[in-house]
Amino acid sequence: MMNTTIASSNRDLDLQHLWHANTQHRLLQSRPPMEVASAQRCYVFDSEGRRYLDAMAGLFCVNVGYGRQEIVDAVAAQMSQLAFYPLTQSHGPAAQLAGRLAELLPEGLGRVFFTNSGSEAVETALKMARQYGRQAHPGENRYKIIARHRGYHGFTMGALAASGQTTRRVAFEPLPQGFLHVAPPDHYRCAFCSEKSACSLACADEVERVIRMEGPETVAAVIAEPVISGGGVFPAPEGYLERLRAICDQYGVLLILDEVTNGFGRTGKLFACEHSGVRADIMVFAKGLTSAYLPLGATVASEEIFAAFKGESDSSKFVQVSTFGGHPSSCAAALANIEILTRERLWENAATVGTYLLEQLRGIRSPWIGEIRGLGLLIGIELVADDCETPLPEARMVQLMPEFRKAGVLIGRNVESAPGFCNILLISPPLILNHEQADTIIATVADALGRL
Ligand SMILES: Cc1ncc(COP(=O)(O)O)c(C=O)c1O
């Protein structure tokens, strides 16, 4: 009784005062959001005590699963000892975390700037790339950034300009100048090579064409997620990142890898760049860095990049301060999270259970399935309306989603990513998912598609 009263008053307060993400509030009264009250391991519980298997790990982020007391204790101890100090000076948790990241990342990537979110970490990478371009290439004006359609890099103006998802950008234009977009590696719908059995890497070559047409002396960086995540799950095909690396090297352009969703075990390696062995100039993290127990973003540059910010003149330094970036409690959460991830080697479970999940999902016979793709525990199911591969209309996707929730499984879908192509179901559970829970996801998808 007590709970019901609290729940309904939370609901009223929510409907009267909260402004939700990506939500048309006109429709909210009839379809209020689920009030999540607690969570353990792979499950979340709503305010009425109903249990759901969280096949989205929140939003691609609770990698170690919910309810890890070890992280809670580390944060509580840190808060008692030092609640806050900005990184205009120093504190142990930030220094230790920067050192730990340098140990785990590909050799040479070891200079860490902390922020509060993935968007801010991307913003920081873009600013570093522009300033680096000018300082490392005197007389040139390297400011352009090349990104891919369907990729997502964040909601702040620069990160949004880099994002290749038109519908998310249109209301806020004009965005900062100098952002160009090329085709993503989407073999299923590729204009260059979908007729061929494997990717021809023409989409990677397109990056070179754009650099040449724009003039290499105007291009600062290429930014890419190794596996495009929220935009519909497009893993980099074999040879793709290697090709991007070679093009960047040839034209003096930086390669920024955005591992905000890919990093910390999600794709079956600790970092997604390990699948190709490609070393970026700058890497970007958030989400799995703390498994979302607290907010934290990190932009990690190579020592070569960092060296350009240590010139004779004071103005060669990187001028940016984030009050909360690198908050001691967030860094303590990240250190405890990384301890769990590495002790339990959770990327290995992501690889094993992810491969099983992908194979079993591919075994579902349904006319609505166009393509199923993924890497580790990051999987997308592209739904189609007919055998001409017409994307399933968004209205049908909207009808389908409550079926999963009714069955007690939280599955995602791509929204606002490409006009007419919001037809992809997203699966990105905690990395502790077991085979039985994978079977629940498979049965739920098969059942809901069977009734579509
Ligand atoms: C690849 C990628 N980059 C950046 C971001 C932005 O991160 P945040 O939402 O923490 O600002 C996201 C968020 O989903 C993302 O998926």
Tab-separated table of C-alpha atoms and ligand atoms in Angstrom:
chain	number	residue	atom	x	y	z
A	1	MET	CA	0.000	0.000	0.000
A	2	MET	CA	2.731	2.361	1.108
A	3	ASN	CA	4.721	1.586	-2.043
A	4	THR	CA	1.756	2.252	-4.310
A	5	THR	CA	1.273	5.685	-2.752
A	6	ILE	CA	4.932	6.580	-3.244
A	7	ALA	CA	4.919	5.240	-6.776
A	8	SER	CA	1.856	7.185	-7.840
A	9	SER	CA	3.190	10.398	-6.323
A	10	ASN	CA	6.534	9.889	-8.073
A	11	ARG	CA	4.600	9.378	-11.253
A	12	ASP	CA	2.647	12.610	-10.783
A	13	LEU	CA	5.809	14.544	-9.999
A	14	ASP	CA	7.459	13.022	-13.043
A	15	LEU	CA	4.596	13.919	-15.361
A	16	GLN	CA	4.384	17.447	-13.979
A	17	HIS	CA	8.058	18.330	-13.786
A	18	LEU	CA	10.496	15.990	-15.514
A	19	TRP	CA	11.627	16.694	-19.069
A	20	HIS	CA	12.616	13.300	-20.464
A	21	ALA	CA	15.225	12.424	-23.075
A	22	ASN	CA	14.006	11.993	-26.681
A	23	THR	CA	10.373	11.977	-25.557
A	24	GLN	CA	7.224	13.518	-27.017
A	25	HIS	CA	5.567	14.592	-23.764
A	26	ARG	CA	2.166	15.020	-25.397
A	27	LEU	CA	1.929	11.216	-25.427
A	28	LEU	CA	3.386	10.609	-21.992
A	29	GLN	CA	0.181	10.798	-19.944
A	30	SER	CA	-1.234	7.756	-21.746
A	31	ARG	CA	2.136	5.961	-21.870
A	32	PRO	CA	4.066	6.947	-18.718
A	33	PRO	CA	7.669	5.818	-18.466
A	34	MET	CA	8.511	2.774	-16.358
A	35	GLU	CA	9.635	3.803	-12.876
A	36	VAL	CA	12.706	1.728	-12.120
A	37	ALA	CA	13.129	1.226	-8.386
A	38	SER	CA	16.059	-1.157	-7.925
A	39	ALA	CA	18.390	-3.523	-9.767
A	40	GLN	CA	20.585	-6.569	-9.165
A	41	ARG	CA	22.996	-8.315	-11.550
A	42	CYS	CA	21.187	-8.436	-14.957
A	43	TYR	CA	17.736	-7.549	-13.619
A	44	VAL	CA	15.922	-4.298	-12.906
A	45	PHE	CA	12.729	-4.040	-10.830
A	46	ASP	CA	9.976	-1.500	-11.371
A	47	SER	CA	8.153	0.316	-8.581
A	48	GLU	CA	5.510	-2.410	-8.529
A	49	GLY	CA	8.127	-5.094	-7.999
A	50	ARG	CA	8.029	-6.522	-11.545
A	51	ARG	CA	11.349	-7.973	-12.690
A	52	TYR	CA	12.901	-7.350	-16.125
A	53	LEU	CA	15.982	-8.817	-17.746
A	54	ASP	CA	17.879	-5.694	-18.805
A	55	ALA	CA	19.108	-6.616	-22.272
A	56	MET	CA	20.343	-3.021	-22.753
A	57	ALA	CA	22.504	-2.705	-19.586
A	58	GLY	CA	20.757	0.613	-18.979
A	59	LEU	CA	22.039	2.330	-22.105
A	60	PHE	CA	24.971	0.145	-23.249
A	61	CYS	CA	26.706	0.888	-19.950
A	62	VAL	CA	26.207	-1.271	-16.824
A	63	ASN	CA	28.907	-3.674	-17.991
A	64	VAL	CA	29.646	-5.393	-14.655
A	65	GLY	CA	25.935	-5.650	-13.808
A	66	TYR	CA	23.957	-3.940	-11.064
A	67	GLY	CA	24.459	-4.172	-7.283
A	68	ARG	CA	28.253	-4.495	-7.091
A	69	GLN	CA	28.875	-3.614	-3.445
A	70	GLU	CA	32.609	-3.360	-4.112
A	71	ILE	CA	32.056	-0.234	-6.217
A	72	VAL	CA	29.623	1.247	-3.699
A	73	ASP	CA	32.141	0.733	-0.877
A	74	ALA	CA	35.004	2.247	-2.882
A	75	VAL	CA	32.902	5.344	-3.635
A	76	ALA	CA	31.716	5.703	-0.011
A	77	ALA	CA	35.295	5.455	1.283
A	78	GLN	CA	36.460	8.028	-1.267
A	79	MET	CA	33.659	10.438	-0.405
A	80	SER	CA	34.540	10.248	3.302
A	81	GLN	CA	38.205	10.869	2.628
A	82	LEU	CA	38.009	13.551	-0.087
A	83	ALA	CA	34.593	14.517	-1.412
A	84	PHE	CA	35.952	16.746	-4.164
A	85	TYR	CA	38.889	18.580	-5.565
A	86	PRO	CA	39.252	19.864	-9.151
A	87	LEU	CA	41.976	18.662	-11.472
A	88	THR	CA	43.501	22.123	-11.651
A	89	GLN	CA	45.491	20.424	-8.858
A	90	SER	CA	45.735	16.655	-8.352
A	91	HIS	CA	44.287	13.780	-6.350
A	92	GLY	CA	45.109	10.087	-5.987
A	93	PRO	CA	42.045	8.513	-7.651
A	94	ALA	CA	42.524	10.501	-10.900
A	95	ALA	CA	46.277	9.846	-11.018
A	96	GLN	CA	45.789	6.132	-10.295
A	97	LEU	CA	43.016	5.781	-12.855
A	98	ALA	CA	45.034	7.575	-15.546
A	99	GLY	CA	47.920	5.199	-14.786
A	100	ARG	CA	45.645	2.142	-14.917
A	101	LEU	CA	44.202	3.204	-18.278
A	102	ALA	CA	47.708	3.705	-19.661
A	103	GLU	CA	48.569	0.133	-18.560
A	104	LEU	CA	45.506	-1.362	-20.239
A	105	LEU	CA	45.379	0.649	-23.471
A	106	PRO	CA	47.528	0.036	-26.559
A	107	GLU	CA	51.097	1.143	-25.957
A	108	GLY	CA	51.690	4.866	-26.280
A	109	LEU	CA	48.136	5.893	-25.435
A	110	GLY	CA	48.647	7.257	-21.982
A	111	ARG	CA	47.674	10.898	-21.541
A	112	VAL	CA	44.211	11.175	-20.010
A	113	PHE	CA	41.847	14.174	-19.798
A	114	PHE	CA	38.776	13.455	-17.640
A	115	THR	CA	35.261	14.776	-18.236
A	116	ASN	CA	31.771	13.771	-17.057
A	117	SER	CA	30.199	12.110	-20.063
A	118	GLY	CA	30.797	10.605	-23.472
A	119	SER	CA	29.655	13.790	-25.208
A	120	GLU	CA	32.160	15.896	-23.287
A	121	ALA	CA	34.908	13.362	-23.910
A	122	VAL	CA	34.200	13.535	-27.663
A	123	GLU	CA	34.036	17.342	-27.516
A	124	THR	CA	37.449	17.317	-25.846
A	125	ALA	CA	38.893	14.995	-28.513
A	126	LEU	CA	37.618	17.263	-31.307
A	127	LYS	CA	39.112	20.358	-29.670
A	128	MET	CA	42.429	18.581	-29.122
A	129	ALA	CA	42.478	17.478	-32.772
A	130	ARG	CA	41.848	20.995	-34.072
A	131	GLN	CA	44.454	22.613	-31.836
A	132	TYR	CA	46.952	19.829	-32.561
A	133	GLY	CA	46.399	20.291	-36.302
A	134	ARG	CA	47.337	23.959	-36.103
A	135	GLN	CA	50.281	23.480	-33.743
A	136	ALA	CA	51.783	20.439	-35.440
A	137	HIS	CA	51.312	21.815	-38.978
A	138	PRO	CA	52.166	25.537	-38.842
A	139	GLY	CA	50.761	27.438	-41.812
A	140	GLU	CA	47.953	24.910	-42.360
A	141	ASN	CA	44.420	25.217	-41.064
A	142	ARG	CA	43.426	21.672	-40.157
A	143	TYR	CA	39.951	21.966	-38.679
A	144	LYS	CA	37.704	19.592	-40.648
A	145	ILE	CA	36.457	16.405	-39.047
A	146	ILE	CA	35.303	13.413	-41.088
A	147	ALA	CA	32.726	11.109	-39.510
A	148	ARG	CA	30.273	8.479	-40.735
A	149	HIS	CA	26.535	8.587	-41.271
A	150	ARG	CA	24.687	6.615	-38.590
A	151	GLY	CA	27.529	7.050	-36.092
A	152	TYR	CA	26.668	8.758	-32.803
A	153	HIS	CA	29.113	10.832	-30.801
A	154	GLY	CA	26.996	12.825	-28.344
A	155	PHE	CA	24.509	15.627	-27.766
A	156	THR	CA	26.716	18.701	-27.268
A	157	MET	CA	27.122	20.967	-30.308
A	158	GLY	CA	30.489	19.631	-31.534
A	159	ALA	CA	29.782	15.986	-30.743
A	160	LEU	CA	26.377	16.354	-32.371
A	161	ALA	CA	27.947	17.908	-35.468
A	162	ALA	CA	30.201	14.838	-35.643
A	163	SER	CA	27.211	12.525	-35.246
A	164	GLY	CA	25.879	11.209	-38.525
A	165	GLN	CA	22.262	11.034	-37.408
A	166	THR	CA	20.364	13.745	-39.253
A	167	THR	CA	17.173	13.617	-37.210
A	168	ARG	CA	19.032	14.363	-34.000
A	169	ARG	CA	20.691	17.426	-35.515
A	170	VAL	CA	18.089	19.218	-37.574
A	171	ALA	CA	16.359	21.254	-34.817
A	172	PHE	CA	19.663	22.726	-33.617
A	173	GLU	CA	21.311	23.697	-36.879
A	174	PRO	CA	23.477	25.487	-37.792
A	175	LEU	CA	25.969	23.372	-35.869
A	176	PRO	CA	29.730	24.116	-35.777
A	177	GLN	CA	31.238	24.123	-39.245
A	178	GLY	CA	33.709	21.728	-40.777
A	179	PHE	CA	32.052	18.341	-40.173
A	180	LEU	CA	31.743	15.985	-43.152
A	181	HIS	CA	30.070	12.586	-43.286
A	182	VAL	CA	30.753	9.496	-45.354
A	183	ALA	CA	28.908	6.175	-45.696
A	184	PRO	CA	29.174	3.732	-42.775
A	185	PRO	CA	30.274	0.124	-43.314
A	186	ASP	CA	26.715	-1.162	-43.823
A	187	HIS	CA	27.218	-4.147	-46.103
A	188	TYR	CA	23.518	-5.041	-46.029
A	189	ARG	CA	22.534	-1.757	-47.676
A	190	CYS	CA	25.867	-0.643	-49.135
A	191	ALA	CA	25.752	1.441	-52.312
A	192	PHE	CA	29.261	0.185	-53.221
A	193	CYS	CA	29.277	-3.531	-52.519
A	194	SER	CA	26.113	-5.072	-51.059
A	195	GLU	CA	25.954	-7.303	-54.178
A	196	LYS	CA	29.355	-8.773	-53.312
A	197	SER	CA	29.823	-11.461	-50.679
A	198	ALA	CA	32.203	-9.355	-48.574
A	199	CYS	CA	32.869	-5.680	-47.981
A	200	SER	CA	35.147	-4.186	-50.637
A	201	LEU	CA	36.245	-1.398	-48.231
A	202	ALA	CA	35.042	1.182	-50.766
A	203	CYS	CA	33.382	2.970	-47.828
A	204	ALA	CA	36.803	3.342	-46.174
A	205	ASP	CA	38.305	4.562	-49.464
A	206	GLU	CA	35.589	7.210	-49.506
A	207	VAL	CA	37.371	8.829	-46.538
A	208	GLU	CA	40.483	9.215	-48.675
A	209	ARG	CA	38.472	10.681	-51.527
A	210	VAL	CA	36.938	13.295	-49.191
A	211	ILE	CA	40.352	14.196	-47.707
A	212	ARG	CA	41.780	14.701	-51.183
A	213	MET	CA	38.819	16.734	-52.407
A	214	GLU	CA	38.800	18.957	-49.308
A	215	GLY	CA	42.587	19.325	-49.242
A	216	PRO	CA	44.508	17.346	-46.615
A	217	GLU	CA	45.872	20.585	-45.110
A	218	THR	CA	42.305	21.415	-43.973
A	219	VAL	CA	41.500	18.065	-42.320
A	220	ALA	CA	42.182	17.549	-38.602
A	221	ALA	CA	40.726	14.126	-37.849
A	222	VAL	CA	38.593	11.142	-38.716
A	223	ILE	CA	36.317	9.985	-35.899
A	224	ALA	CA	34.742	6.527	-35.782
A	225	GLU	CA	33.190	4.012	-33.412
A	226	PRO	CA	34.826	0.618	-34.168
A	227	VAL	CA	31.307	-0.831	-33.955
A	228	ILE	CA	28.610	1.789	-34.625
A	229	SER	CA	26.283	1.164	-31.697
A	230	GLY	CA	23.092	3.199	-31.170
A	231	GLY	CA	22.871	3.954	-34.894
A	232	GLY	CA	22.029	0.312	-35.618
A	233	VAL	CA	25.091	-1.873	-34.817
A	234	PHE	CA	27.550	-1.880	-37.730
A	235	PRO	CA	30.817	-3.650	-36.840
A	236	ALA	CA	33.890	-2.517	-38.755
A	237	PRO	CA	34.503	-5.166	-41.434
A	238	GLU	CA	37.853	-6.898	-41.640
A	239	GLY	CA	40.531	-4.512	-42.822
A	240	TYR	CA	38.347	-1.405	-42.438
A	241	LEU	CA	40.045	0.231	-39.439
A	242	GLU	CA	43.460	-0.718	-40.798
A	243	ARG	CA	42.514	1.095	-44.014
A	244	LEU	CA	41.338	4.185	-42.084
A	245	ARG	CA	44.621	4.142	-40.130
A	246	ALA	CA	46.666	3.984	-43.340
A	247	ILE	CA	44.697	6.835	-44.938
A	248	CYS	CA	45.078	9.000	-41.824
A	249	ASP	CA	48.826	8.330	-41.728
A	250	GLN	CA	49.214	9.157	-45.406
A	251	TYR	CA	47.553	12.570	-45.070
A	252	GLY	CA	48.684	13.590	-41.560
A	253	VAL	CA	45.141	13.288	-40.227
A	254	LEU	CA	44.406	12.068	-36.670
A	255	LEU	CA	42.336	8.960	-36.038
A	256	ILE	CA	39.929	9.297	-33.097
A	257	LEU	CA	38.286	6.063	-31.966
A	258	ASP	CA	35.098	6.604	-29.975
A	259	GLU	CA	34.832	3.594	-27.648
A	260	VAL	CA	32.157	5.108	-25.421
A	261	THR	CA	29.931	2.060	-25.948
A	262	ASN	CA	32.521	-0.365	-27.376
A	263	GLY	CA	35.087	-0.052	-24.601
A	264	PHE	CA	35.491	-2.062	-21.410
A	265	GLY	CA	34.591	-5.493	-22.683
A	266	ARG	CA	31.385	-4.938	-24.654
A	267	THR	CA	32.644	-6.326	-27.999
A	268	GLY	CA	34.467	-9.364	-26.608
A	269	LYS	CA	37.839	-7.672	-26.094
A	270	LEU	CA	38.678	-5.183	-23.358
A	271	PHE	CA	38.789	-2.504	-26.089
A	272	ALA	CA	37.232	-2.904	-29.533
A	273	CYS	CA	40.404	-1.615	-31.247
A	274	GLU	CA	42.092	-4.881	-30.153
A	275	HIS	CA	40.110	-6.808	-32.802
A	276	SER	CA	42.080	-5.008	-35.532
A	277	GLY	CA	45.220	-4.048	-33.604
A	278	VAL	CA	44.787	-0.474	-34.841
A	279	ARG	CA	46.178	2.174	-32.516
A	280	ALA	CA	44.262	5.450	-32.522
A	281	ASP	CA	45.809	8.862	-31.883
A	282	ILE	CA	43.010	9.711	-29.479
A	283	MET	CA	40.493	7.394	-27.795
A	284	VAL	CA	37.265	8.341	-26.088
A	285	PHE	CA	35.545	6.533	-23.205
A	286	ALA	CA	32.580	6.867	-20.829
A	287	LYS	CA	29.753	4.397	-20.030
A	288	GLY	CA	31.617	1.114	-19.265
A	289	LEU	CA	34.510	3.051	-17.694
A	290	THR	CA	32.517	3.135	-14.445
A	291	SER	CA	29.791	0.718	-15.606
A	292	ALA	CA	27.647	3.853	-15.084
A	293	TYR	CA	27.864	3.655	-11.287
A	294	LEU	CA	28.927	7.322	-11.493
A	295	PRO	CA	29.376	9.695	-14.448
A	296	LEU	CA	32.847	9.858	-15.979
A	297	GLY	CA	34.310	10.416	-19.430
A	298	ALA	CA	37.929	10.112	-20.535
A	299	THR	CA	39.802	11.343	-23.602
A	300	VAL	CA	43.118	9.565	-23.980
A	301	ALA	CA	45.769	10.971	-26.303
A	302	SER	CA	49.053	9.477	-27.441
A	303	GLU	CA	52.286	10.993	-26.149
A	304	GLU	CA	53.034	12.276	-29.689
A	305	ILE	CA	49.821	14.291	-29.665
A	306	PHE	CA	50.405	15.509	-26.112
A	307	ALA	CA	53.922	16.683	-27.001
A	308	ALA	CA	52.462	19.316	-29.347
A	309	PHE	CA	50.772	20.987	-26.363
A	310	LYS	CA	54.054	21.552	-24.534
A	311	GLY	CA	55.544	24.185	-26.875
A	312	GLU	CA	57.635	27.186	-25.852
A	313	SER	CA	54.677	29.545	-25.829
A	314	ASP	CA	52.032	29.393	-23.086
A	315	SER	CA	49.306	29.417	-25.725
A	316	SER	CA	50.317	25.938	-26.902
A	317	LYS	CA	48.636	24.442	-23.793
A	318	PHE	CA	45.144	22.945	-23.917
A	319	VAL	CA	42.786	25.558	-22.504
A	320	GLN	CA	39.828	23.710	-20.993
A	321	VAL	CA	38.609	23.147	-17.448
A	322	SER	CA	35.833	20.834	-16.290
A	323	THR	CA	34.772	21.377	-12.672
A	324	PHE	CA	33.499	17.860	-12.129
A	325	GLY	CA	35.577	16.028	-14.745
A	326	GLY	CA	37.720	13.409	-13.008
A	327	HIS	CA	35.664	13.692	-9.801
A	328	PRO	CA	37.434	11.633	-7.101
A	329	SER	CA	34.327	9.503	-6.449
A	330	SER	CA	33.858	8.750	-10.147
A	331	CYS	CA	37.531	7.797	-10.471
A	332	ALA	CA	37.215	5.540	-7.399
A	333	ALA	CA	34.153	3.921	-9.020
A	334	ALA	CA	36.108	3.419	-12.261
A	335	LEU	CA	39.078	1.833	-10.464
A	336	ALA	CA	36.790	-0.616	-8.612
A	337	ASN	CA	34.865	-1.314	-11.837
A	338	ILE	CA	38.056	-2.031	-13.801
A	339	GLU	CA	39.232	-4.302	-10.968
A	340	ILE	CA	36.030	-6.371	-11.339
A	341	LEU	CA	36.172	-6.391	-15.141
A	342	THR	CA	39.777	-7.562	-15.245
A	343	ARG	CA	39.509	-10.019	-12.319
A	344	GLU	CA	36.454	-11.698	-13.880
A	345	ARG	CA	37.751	-11.214	-17.441
A	346	LEU	CA	34.252	-10.198	-18.444
A	347	TRP	CA	35.173	-9.515	-22.079
A	348	GLU	CA	35.660	-13.284	-22.419
A	349	ASN	CA	32.109	-13.921	-21.253
A	350	ALA	CA	30.923	-11.196	-23.644
A	351	ALA	CA	32.697	-13.056	-26.482
A	352	THR	CA	31.362	-16.513	-25.545
A	353	VAL	CA	27.776	-15.635	-24.646
A	354	GLY	CA	27.681	-12.964	-27.382
A	355	THR	CA	28.658	-15.498	-30.073
A	356	TYR	CA	26.041	-17.935	-28.766
A	357	LEU	CA	23.369	-15.227	-28.712
A	358	LEU	CA	24.219	-14.057	-32.229
A	359	GLU	CA	24.161	-17.596	-33.648
A	360	GLN	CA	20.909	-18.561	-31.952
A	361	LEU	CA	19.205	-15.317	-32.991
A	362	ARG	CA	20.324	-16.031	-36.561
A	363	GLY	CA	18.524	-19.357	-36.242
A	364	ILE	CA	15.126	-17.663	-35.793
A	365	ARG	CA	13.052	-18.097	-38.928
A	366	SER	CA	11.035	-14.916	-39.448
A	367	PRO	CA	10.113	-12.958	-42.572
A	368	TRP	CA	10.642	-9.759	-40.567
A	369	ILE	CA	14.368	-10.321	-40.051
A	370	GLY	CA	16.557	-8.653	-42.690
A	371	GLU	CA	19.960	-8.997	-41.060
A	372	ILE	CA	21.385	-9.795	-37.639
A	373	ARG	CA	24.861	-8.436	-36.903
A	374	GLY	CA	27.043	-7.787	-33.924
A	375	LEU	CA	30.245	-8.332	-32.015
A	376	GLY	CA	30.424	-9.643	-28.453
A	377	LEU	CA	27.417	-8.504	-26.480
A	378	LEU	CA	26.477	-5.749	-28.911
A	379	ILE	CA	23.879	-7.022	-31.361
A	380	GLY	CA	21.466	-5.415	-33.826
A	381	ILE	CA	18.480	-7.062	-35.518
A	382	GLU	CA	17.427	-5.191	-38.663
A	383	LEU	CA	13.720	-5.684	-39.338
A	384	VAL	CA	12.179	-5.445	-42.794
A	385	ALA	CA	8.634	-5.245	-44.135
A	386	ASP	CA	9.086	-7.441	-47.227
A	387	ASP	CA	11.654	-9.430	-49.192
A	388	CYS	CA	12.769	-6.245	-50.972
A	389	GLU	CA	14.429	-5.264	-47.693
A	390	THR	CA	12.096	-2.301	-47.121
A	391	PRO	CA	12.759	-1.161	-43.545
A	392	LEU	CA	9.959	-2.064	-41.148
A	393	PRO	CA	8.033	1.214	-40.662
A	394	GLU	CA	8.679	2.950	-37.371
A	395	ALA	CA	5.000	2.702	-36.381
A	396	ARG	CA	5.340	-1.116	-36.431
A	397	MET	CA	8.518	-0.891	-34.362
A	398	VAL	CA	6.654	1.227	-31.813
A	399	GLN	CA	3.931	-1.456	-31.641
A	400	LEU	CA	6.492	-4.199	-31.185
A	401	MET	CA	8.438	-2.755	-28.261
A	402	PRO	CA	5.797	-3.229	-25.493
A	403	GLU	CA	5.728	-6.950	-26.366
A	404	PHE	CA	9.278	-7.323	-25.047
A	405	ARG	CA	8.504	-5.411	-21.885
A	406	LYS	CA	5.361	-7.516	-21.305
A	407	ALA	CA	7.575	-10.597	-21.552
A	408	GLY	CA	9.915	-9.126	-18.922
A	409	VAL	CA	12.844	-8.318	-21.214
A	410	LEU	CA	14.143	-4.789	-21.930
A	411	ILE	CA	15.342	-4.597	-25.523
A	412	GLY	CA	16.264	-1.332	-27.275
A	413	ARG	CA	15.773	0.054	-30.751
A	414	ASN	CA	17.558	2.715	-32.779
A	415	VAL	CA	15.739	6.028	-32.690
A	416	GLU	CA	16.255	9.325	-34.537
A	417	SER	CA	19.250	7.851	-36.350
A	418	ALA	CA	18.457	7.906	-40.085
A	419	PRO	CA	15.148	8.997	-41.605
A	420	GLY	CA	13.214	5.860	-42.557
A	421	PHE	CA	15.772	3.503	-41.022
A	422	CYS	CA	14.723	3.296	-37.374
A	423	ASN	CA	14.092	-0.413	-37.825
A	424	ILE	CA	16.816	-2.038	-35.752
A	425	LEU	CA	16.406	-3.807	-32.422
A	426	LEU	CA	19.359	-3.351	-30.077
A	427	ILE	CA	20.711	-5.880	-27.598
A	428	SER	CA	23.524	-4.866	-25.262
A	429	PRO	CA	23.142	-6.596	-21.871
A	430	PRO	CA	25.505	-6.596	-18.873
A	431	LEU	CA	28.640	-8.607	-19.661
A	432	ILE	CA	27.777	-11.118	-16.913
A	433	LEU	CA	24.852	-12.461	-18.968
A	434	ASN	CA	24.668	-16.271	-18.840
A	435	HIS	CA	23.412	-18.788	-21.437
A	436	GLU	CA	20.059	-19.208	-19.727
A	437	GLN	CA	19.457	-15.463	-19.791
A	438	ALA	CA	20.584	-15.404	-23.435
A	439	ASP	CA	17.950	-18.093	-24.124
A	440	THR	CA	15.304	-15.869	-22.525
A	441	ILE	CA	16.259	-13.029	-24.890
A	442	ILE	CA	16.163	-15.368	-27.912
A	443	ALA	CA	12.762	-16.831	-26.971
A	444	THR	CA	11.343	-13.357	-26.332
A	445	VAL	CA	12.518	-12.030	-29.708
A	446	ALA	CA	11.248	-15.143	-31.544
A	447	ASP	CA	7.891	-14.965	-29.804
A	448	ALA	CA	7.332	-11.230	-30.378
A	449	LEU	CA	8.318	-11.484	-34.066
A	450	GLY	CA	6.057	-14.518	-34.413
A	451	ARG	CA	3.123	-12.352	-33.356
A	452	LEU	CA	4.046	-9.252	-35.410
B	1	LIG	C1	29.535	6.066	-29.309
B	1	LIG	C2	29.026	7.126	-28.392
B	1	LIG	N1	29.738	8.249	-28.227
B	1	LIG	C3	29.337	9.219	-27.390
B	1	LIG	C4	28.162	9.115	-26.681
B	1	LIG	C5	27.725	10.210	-25.768
B	1	LIG	O1	27.826	9.793	-24.444
B	1	LIG	P1	26.956	10.486	-23.290
B	1	LIG	O2	25.537	10.096	-23.483
B	1	LIG	O3	27.585	9.938	-22.022
B	1	LIG	O4	27.168	11.954	-23.387
B	1	LIG	C6	27.382	7.955	-26.827
B	1	LIG	C7	26.117	7.801	-26.083
B	1	LIG	O5	25.324	6.934	-26.312
B	1	LIG	C8	27.816	6.947	-27.709
B	1	LIG	O6	27.103	5.829	-27.919
